[in-house]
Amino acid sequence: MSGAVGALSVFIGAVSYGMPGVILSLATASGAKIESLIPTQFLFSFVLFFVLSEINRNKAGAFPTLDKLLVLATGIPIMCITYCFYNAVYYVGVPTSTLLMMQSAWMAPTLNALIKKKPLTRRDITSFIFIMAGVVTATGIFRGSLEVNSGGLLWGLGAGVSYSLLIVSSSNIANGVRVIDKAKILTFGAFIASLFLFNKNIDIAPMSQSSMWSVANAIFSSILPVLLYGFGMPKTNTSLAGMLVTIELPAAFLFSYALLSDSITTDQIAGCAIIIVSIAAPMVVSRFTKKLPGDYGAYRKNGVASHHDPH
């Protein structure tokens, strides 16, 4: 029973990741400024995680100062994810931006392999090639209808690189620390990074319409995923968890279609399907062989469990 509850938590957490792009689009349409959205989002997340952390303070374990500083620095890529994704959505829309950011599925394991000087397996490389093929398919290039905005492409890949840096750092730093304690420091680091990025243009008004959008984005991109993944991942089989997190892609497509009336092309649907299969297939194989494909399965589990996107 606990396994089913854990899997449901991971599933809901993945679905919630499909909302940030929609929220950012709606916020922009309502006149909200990114200079207000991002700092307020991370300030709200930090305050909430701080309160939750203090409520259960007696359960907190050791958190070395060096680890705290490293986790604090990891707030920079978290902030960059939201900033890059916001700009990508502006140029190419939610579906394509999400596809580009999901390139972290091959970027992160590759970066981890380089850091640990451990070669990728043939299965990993095959999976990564198909993931990239999925994005190429989504552009419509095979039907001669290539529509790619270079600015949106770079911002989307920037979000993917930032996401990859977050996953790698979250997987290798302060692994024995409670999720809430790490989230508290991470979001504080992201808030500090946003202060440097926007400098004098920051406008934090707690009761403004812009702040309401920031809170909504924080809930779906930071708070719910962190709490749901933190609860569900330890109770869910690694292979199943790896498959469930891919629900983020179709969820983003459906939300953008239903709430933004975005047109979803057959090329984008095909690209989305290729990416999902490319990520899930190794998990299915490992389910039957009882052996994970390289570090990828455990890597996705550890990275996502510690991560709160922030799109």
Short mmCIF file of C-alpha atoms in Angstrom, two decimals:
data_model
loop_
_atom_site.label_atom_id
_atom_site.label_comp_id
_atom_site.label_asym_id
_atom_site.label_seq_id
_atom_site.Cartn_x
_atom_site.Cartn_y
_atom_site.Cartn_z
CA MET A 1 0.00 0.00 0.00
CA SER A 2 2.81 2.39 0.87
CA GLY A 3 4.34 1.71 -2.55
CA ALA A 4 1.11 2.74 -4.28
CA VAL A 5 0.86 5.90 -2.20
CA GLY A 6 4.49 6.71 -2.96
CA ALA A 7 3.99 6.20 -6.70
CA LEU A 8 0.88 8.42 -6.61
CA SER A 9 2.90 11.14 -4.85
CA VAL A 10 5.61 10.99 -7.52
CA PHE A 11 2.96 11.08 -10.25
CA ILE A 12 1.25 14.18 -8.81
CA GLY A 13 4.64 15.83 -8.30
CA ALA A 14 5.50 15.24 -11.97
CA VAL A 15 2.13 16.60 -13.12
CA SER A 16 2.66 19.75 -11.03
CA TYR A 17 5.89 20.37 -12.96
CA GLY A 18 3.80 20.83 -16.08
CA MET A 19 2.17 23.99 -14.72
CA PRO A 20 4.98 26.59 -14.30
CA GLY A 21 5.23 27.43 -17.99
CA VAL A 22 1.49 28.07 -18.13
CA ILE A 23 1.60 30.19 -14.97
CA LEU A 24 4.49 32.29 -16.28
CA SER A 25 2.64 32.85 -19.56
CA LEU A 26 -0.56 33.91 -17.79
CA ALA A 27 1.40 36.13 -15.41
CA THR A 28 3.13 37.89 -18.30
CA ALA A 29 -0.19 38.38 -20.10
CA SER A 30 -1.61 40.00 -16.96
CA GLY A 31 1.25 42.50 -16.89
CA ALA A 32 3.46 40.91 -14.22
CA LYS A 33 7.18 41.61 -14.55
CA ILE A 34 9.86 38.95 -14.31
CA GLU A 35 11.80 41.30 -11.97
CA SER A 36 9.01 40.84 -9.47
CA LEU A 37 7.97 37.26 -10.22
CA ILE A 38 11.28 35.48 -9.60
CA PRO A 39 12.47 37.17 -6.36
CA THR A 40 9.00 36.90 -4.78
CA GLN A 41 8.69 33.25 -5.81
CA PHE A 42 11.90 32.22 -4.09
CA LEU A 43 11.33 34.44 -1.06
CA PHE A 44 7.94 32.81 -0.49
CA SER A 45 9.41 29.32 -0.97
CA PHE A 46 12.25 30.07 1.46
CA VAL A 47 9.89 31.38 4.15
CA LEU A 48 7.63 28.34 3.87
CA PHE A 49 10.49 25.82 3.95
CA PHE A 50 12.07 27.72 6.84
CA VAL A 51 8.85 27.44 8.86
CA LEU A 52 8.47 23.73 8.04
CA SER A 53 12.09 23.13 8.94
CA GLU A 54 11.76 24.89 12.31
CA ILE A 55 8.55 23.02 13.19
CA ASN A 56 10.44 19.71 13.00
CA ARG A 57 13.78 21.10 14.10
CA ASN A 58 14.37 18.27 16.57
CA LYS A 59 14.44 15.81 13.66
CA ALA A 60 17.15 17.71 11.78
CA GLY A 61 20.46 15.94 11.40
CA ALA A 62 23.97 17.28 10.96
CA PHE A 63 24.39 19.86 8.19
CA PRO A 64 28.10 20.79 7.83
CA THR A 65 28.94 24.41 7.05
CA LEU A 66 30.73 23.50 3.82
CA ASP A 67 27.68 21.60 2.60
CA LYS A 68 25.47 24.57 3.48
CA LEU A 69 27.64 26.87 1.38
CA LEU A 70 27.62 24.45 -1.56
CA VAL A 71 23.84 24.06 -1.36
CA LEU A 72 23.49 27.84 -1.11
CA ALA A 73 25.53 28.22 -4.31
CA THR A 74 23.25 25.68 -6.00
CA GLY A 75 20.54 28.31 -5.69
CA ILE A 76 22.14 30.04 -8.70
CA PRO A 77 21.18 27.34 -11.26
CA ILE A 78 17.72 27.11 -9.65
CA MET A 79 17.16 30.79 -10.31
CA CYS A 80 18.61 30.43 -13.82
CA ILE A 81 16.13 27.64 -14.62
CA THR A 82 13.16 29.93 -14.02
CA TYR A 83 14.75 32.91 -15.77
CA CYS A 84 15.82 30.94 -18.86
CA PHE A 85 12.55 29.04 -19.04
CA TYR A 86 10.56 32.27 -18.77
CA ASN A 87 12.42 33.74 -21.74
CA ALA A 88 12.14 30.51 -23.73
CA VAL A 89 8.36 30.46 -23.22
CA TYR A 90 8.18 34.03 -24.50
CA TYR A 91 9.88 33.08 -27.79
CA VAL A 92 8.76 29.50 -28.52
CA GLY A 93 5.86 28.71 -26.18
CA VAL A 94 5.42 26.20 -23.37
CA PRO A 95 5.53 22.86 -25.29
CA THR A 96 8.81 23.55 -27.13
CA SER A 97 10.39 25.16 -24.06
CA THR A 98 9.57 22.08 -21.99
CA LEU A 99 11.04 19.78 -24.65
CA LEU A 100 14.24 21.82 -24.66
CA MET A 101 14.54 21.86 -20.88
CA MET A 102 14.06 18.09 -20.76
CA GLN A 103 17.39 17.76 -22.58
CA SER A 104 18.68 17.63 -19.02
CA ALA A 105 17.77 13.92 -19.28
CA TRP A 106 21.02 13.42 -21.24
CA MET A 107 22.96 16.53 -20.18
CA ALA A 108 22.90 15.72 -16.46
CA PRO A 109 24.12 12.08 -16.71
CA THR A 110 26.80 13.16 -19.19
CA LEU A 111 28.01 15.92 -16.87
CA ASN A 112 27.98 13.52 -13.93
CA ALA A 113 30.01 10.98 -15.92
CA LEU A 114 32.60 13.64 -16.78
CA ILE A 115 32.88 14.75 -13.16
CA LYS A 116 33.26 11.20 -11.87
CA LYS A 117 35.40 10.20 -14.87
CA LYS A 118 33.14 7.24 -15.44
CA PRO A 119 32.26 6.29 -19.04
CA LEU A 120 28.65 6.16 -20.14
CA THR A 121 27.19 2.78 -21.04
CA ARG A 122 26.12 1.96 -24.57
CA ARG A 123 22.52 1.89 -23.36
CA ASP A 124 22.88 5.41 -21.95
CA ILE A 125 24.30 6.77 -25.20
CA THR A 126 21.55 5.13 -27.27
CA SER A 127 18.90 6.61 -24.99
CA PHE A 128 20.46 10.09 -25.21
CA ILE A 129 20.55 9.96 -29.03
CA PHE A 130 16.84 9.17 -29.13
CA ILE A 131 16.09 12.00 -26.66
CA MET A 132 17.84 14.48 -28.95
CA ALA A 133 16.04 12.96 -31.94
CA GLY A 134 12.77 13.65 -30.15
CA VAL A 135 13.52 17.36 -29.96
CA VAL A 136 14.60 17.47 -33.62
CA THR A 137 11.35 15.72 -34.58
CA ALA A 138 9.32 18.25 -32.57
CA THR A 139 10.77 21.11 -34.65
CA GLY A 140 9.08 19.74 -37.77
CA ILE A 141 12.33 19.47 -39.71
CA PHE A 142 11.45 16.04 -41.14
CA ARG A 143 8.34 17.45 -42.78
CA GLY A 144 10.12 20.49 -44.12
CA SER A 145 8.32 22.81 -41.70
CA LEU A 146 11.22 23.80 -39.48
CA GLU A 147 10.19 26.60 -37.14
CA VAL A 148 12.87 27.42 -34.61
CA ASN A 149 13.49 30.78 -33.01
CA SER A 150 17.21 30.94 -32.24
CA GLY A 151 16.63 33.03 -29.13
CA GLY A 152 14.03 30.62 -27.79
CA LEU A 153 16.29 27.67 -28.62
CA LEU A 154 19.21 29.13 -26.65
CA TRP A 155 17.05 30.11 -23.66
CA GLY A 156 15.44 26.67 -23.61
CA LEU A 157 18.80 24.89 -23.73
CA GLY A 158 20.03 27.30 -21.05
CA ALA A 159 17.20 26.09 -18.83
CA GLY A 160 18.23 22.51 -19.60
CA VAL A 161 21.87 23.19 -18.69
CA SER A 162 20.80 24.90 -15.46
CA TYR A 163 18.48 22.00 -14.64
CA SER A 164 21.37 19.59 -15.25
CA LEU A 165 23.67 21.53 -12.92
CA LEU A 166 20.98 21.42 -10.24
CA ILE A 167 20.44 17.67 -10.61
CA VAL A 168 24.16 16.90 -10.49
CA SER A 169 24.79 19.10 -7.46
CA SER A 170 21.69 17.83 -5.65
CA SER A 171 22.79 14.25 -6.25
CA ASN A 172 26.27 14.78 -4.88
CA ILE A 173 25.94 17.38 -2.12
CA ALA A 174 24.55 16.90 1.41
CA ASN A 175 22.77 13.65 0.55
CA GLY A 176 22.19 12.79 4.21
CA VAL A 177 20.40 16.05 4.97
CA ARG A 178 16.60 16.33 5.16
CA VAL A 179 14.90 17.45 1.96
CA ILE A 180 13.23 20.41 3.71
CA ASP A 181 16.53 21.63 5.18
CA LYS A 182 18.19 21.52 1.75
CA ALA A 183 15.18 23.20 0.15
CA LYS A 184 15.38 26.01 2.67
CA ILE A 185 19.00 26.80 1.82
CA LEU A 186 18.51 26.26 -1.93
CA THR A 187 15.60 28.67 -2.21
CA PHE A 188 17.40 31.24 -0.08
CA GLY A 189 20.39 30.97 -2.43
CA ALA A 190 18.07 31.41 -5.43
CA PHE A 191 16.53 34.50 -3.80
CA ILE A 192 19.97 36.03 -3.20
CA ALA A 193 20.96 35.25 -6.82
CA SER A 194 17.82 37.01 -8.07
CA LEU A 195 18.73 40.11 -6.06
CA PHE A 196 22.06 40.30 -7.91
CA LEU A 197 20.44 39.60 -11.29
CA PHE A 198 17.71 42.21 -11.14
CA ASN A 199 19.43 44.62 -8.75
CA LYS A 200 17.53 47.92 -8.52
CA ASN A 201 14.62 46.74 -10.70
CA ILE A 202 13.23 44.39 -8.05
CA ASP A 203 9.71 45.14 -6.88
CA ILE A 204 8.39 42.91 -4.11
CA ALA A 205 4.83 43.87 -3.14
CA PRO A 206 3.31 41.08 -0.98
CA MET A 207 -0.35 41.84 -1.79
CA SER A 208 0.04 42.69 -5.50
CA GLN A 209 -1.32 40.65 -8.41
CA SER A 210 2.25 39.91 -9.47
CA SER A 211 3.00 38.36 -6.08
CA MET A 212 -0.05 36.13 -6.38
CA TRP A 213 1.37 34.73 -9.62
CA SER A 214 4.73 34.26 -7.88
CA VAL A 215 3.09 32.26 -5.09
CA ALA A 216 1.22 30.11 -7.63
CA ASN A 217 4.44 29.40 -9.53
CA ALA A 218 6.28 28.62 -6.30
CA ILE A 219 3.61 26.11 -5.29
CA PHE A 220 3.75 24.17 -8.56
CA SER A 221 7.45 24.48 -9.35
CA SER A 222 9.05 24.30 -5.92
CA ILE A 223 6.85 23.39 -2.99
CA LEU A 224 4.62 20.56 -4.23
CA PRO A 225 7.36 18.71 -6.17
CA VAL A 226 9.82 18.89 -3.28
CA LEU A 227 7.33 17.65 -0.70
CA LEU A 228 5.72 15.03 -2.95
CA TYR A 229 9.01 13.70 -4.35
CA GLY A 230 10.58 13.78 -0.89
CA PHE A 231 7.72 11.66 0.42
CA GLY A 232 7.16 9.41 -2.58
CA MET A 233 10.62 8.65 -3.98
CA PRO A 234 11.85 6.55 -1.02
CA LYS A 235 8.66 4.45 -1.23
CA THR A 236 8.75 3.95 -5.00
CA ASN A 237 10.78 1.53 -7.07
CA THR A 238 13.58 3.37 -8.87
CA SER A 239 12.51 2.15 -12.31
CA LEU A 240 8.88 3.11 -11.75
CA ALA A 241 9.86 6.52 -10.39
CA GLY A 242 12.03 7.14 -13.46
CA MET A 243 9.06 6.43 -15.69
CA LEU A 244 6.61 8.51 -13.66
CA VAL A 245 8.69 11.70 -13.80
CA THR A 246 8.35 11.73 -17.60
CA ILE A 247 4.67 12.62 -17.08
CA GLU A 248 5.90 16.22 -16.82
CA LEU A 249 6.12 16.44 -20.62
CA PRO A 250 2.57 15.44 -21.60
CA ALA A 251 1.25 17.37 -18.59
CA ALA A 252 2.89 20.57 -19.86
CA PHE A 253 1.43 19.95 -23.32
CA LEU A 254 -2.08 19.36 -21.97
CA PHE A 255 -2.00 22.35 -19.62
CA SER A 256 -0.77 24.70 -22.35
CA TYR A 257 -3.46 23.42 -24.72
CA ALA A 258 -6.28 23.65 -22.16
CA LEU A 259 -5.34 26.89 -20.40
CA LEU A 260 -3.44 28.85 -23.07
CA SER A 261 -5.13 27.47 -26.18
CA ASP A 262 -1.67 26.72 -27.57
CA SER A 263 -1.69 24.72 -30.77
CA ILE A 264 0.02 21.36 -30.38
CA THR A 265 1.44 20.00 -33.64
CA THR A 266 1.73 16.33 -34.55
CA ASP A 267 5.50 16.84 -34.72
CA GLN A 268 5.55 18.04 -31.10
CA ILE A 269 3.42 15.11 -30.00
CA ALA A 270 5.72 12.69 -31.84
CA GLY A 271 8.81 14.34 -30.34
CA CYS A 272 7.27 14.20 -26.87
CA ALA A 273 6.49 10.49 -27.30
CA ILE A 274 10.03 9.71 -28.49
CA ILE A 275 11.54 11.48 -25.47
CA ILE A 276 9.23 9.74 -22.99
CA VAL A 277 9.98 6.33 -24.47
CA SER A 278 13.72 7.11 -24.55
CA ILE A 279 13.68 7.94 -20.84
CA ALA A 280 11.28 5.21 -19.76
CA ALA A 281 12.62 2.32 -21.86
CA PRO A 282 15.85 1.86 -19.85
CA MET A 283 13.73 1.84 -16.70
CA VAL A 284 11.48 -0.89 -18.10
CA VAL A 285 14.51 -2.95 -19.11
CA SER A 286 16.09 -2.55 -15.68
CA ARG A 287 12.80 -3.56 -14.08
CA PHE A 288 13.12 -6.97 -15.69
CA THR A 289 16.89 -7.39 -15.56
CA LYS A 290 17.06 -6.15 -11.94
CA LYS A 291 19.97 -3.97 -12.95
CA LEU A 292 19.92 -0.20 -13.49
CA PRO A 293 21.37 1.22 -16.73
CA GLY A 294 24.60 2.74 -15.49
CA ASP A 295 23.99 5.50 -12.97
CA TYR A 296 20.96 6.83 -14.82
CA GLY A 297 18.07 5.28 -12.85
CA ALA A 298 19.47 6.04 -9.43
CA TYR A 299 20.68 9.34 -10.76
CA ARG A 300 17.20 10.43 -11.80
CA LYS A 301 15.84 9.32 -8.45
CA ASN A 302 18.39 11.17 -6.36
CA GLY A 303 18.41 14.24 -8.56
CA VAL A 304 14.65 14.67 -8.72
CA ALA A 305 14.08 13.82 -5.08
CA SER A 306 16.34 16.65 -4.04
CA HIS A 307 15.18 19.01 -6.74
CA HIS A 308 12.52 21.69 -6.75
CA ASP A 309 12.33 23.07 -10.21
CA PRO A 310 11.59 25.98 -10.51
CA HIS A 311 11.00 26.32 -14.10
#
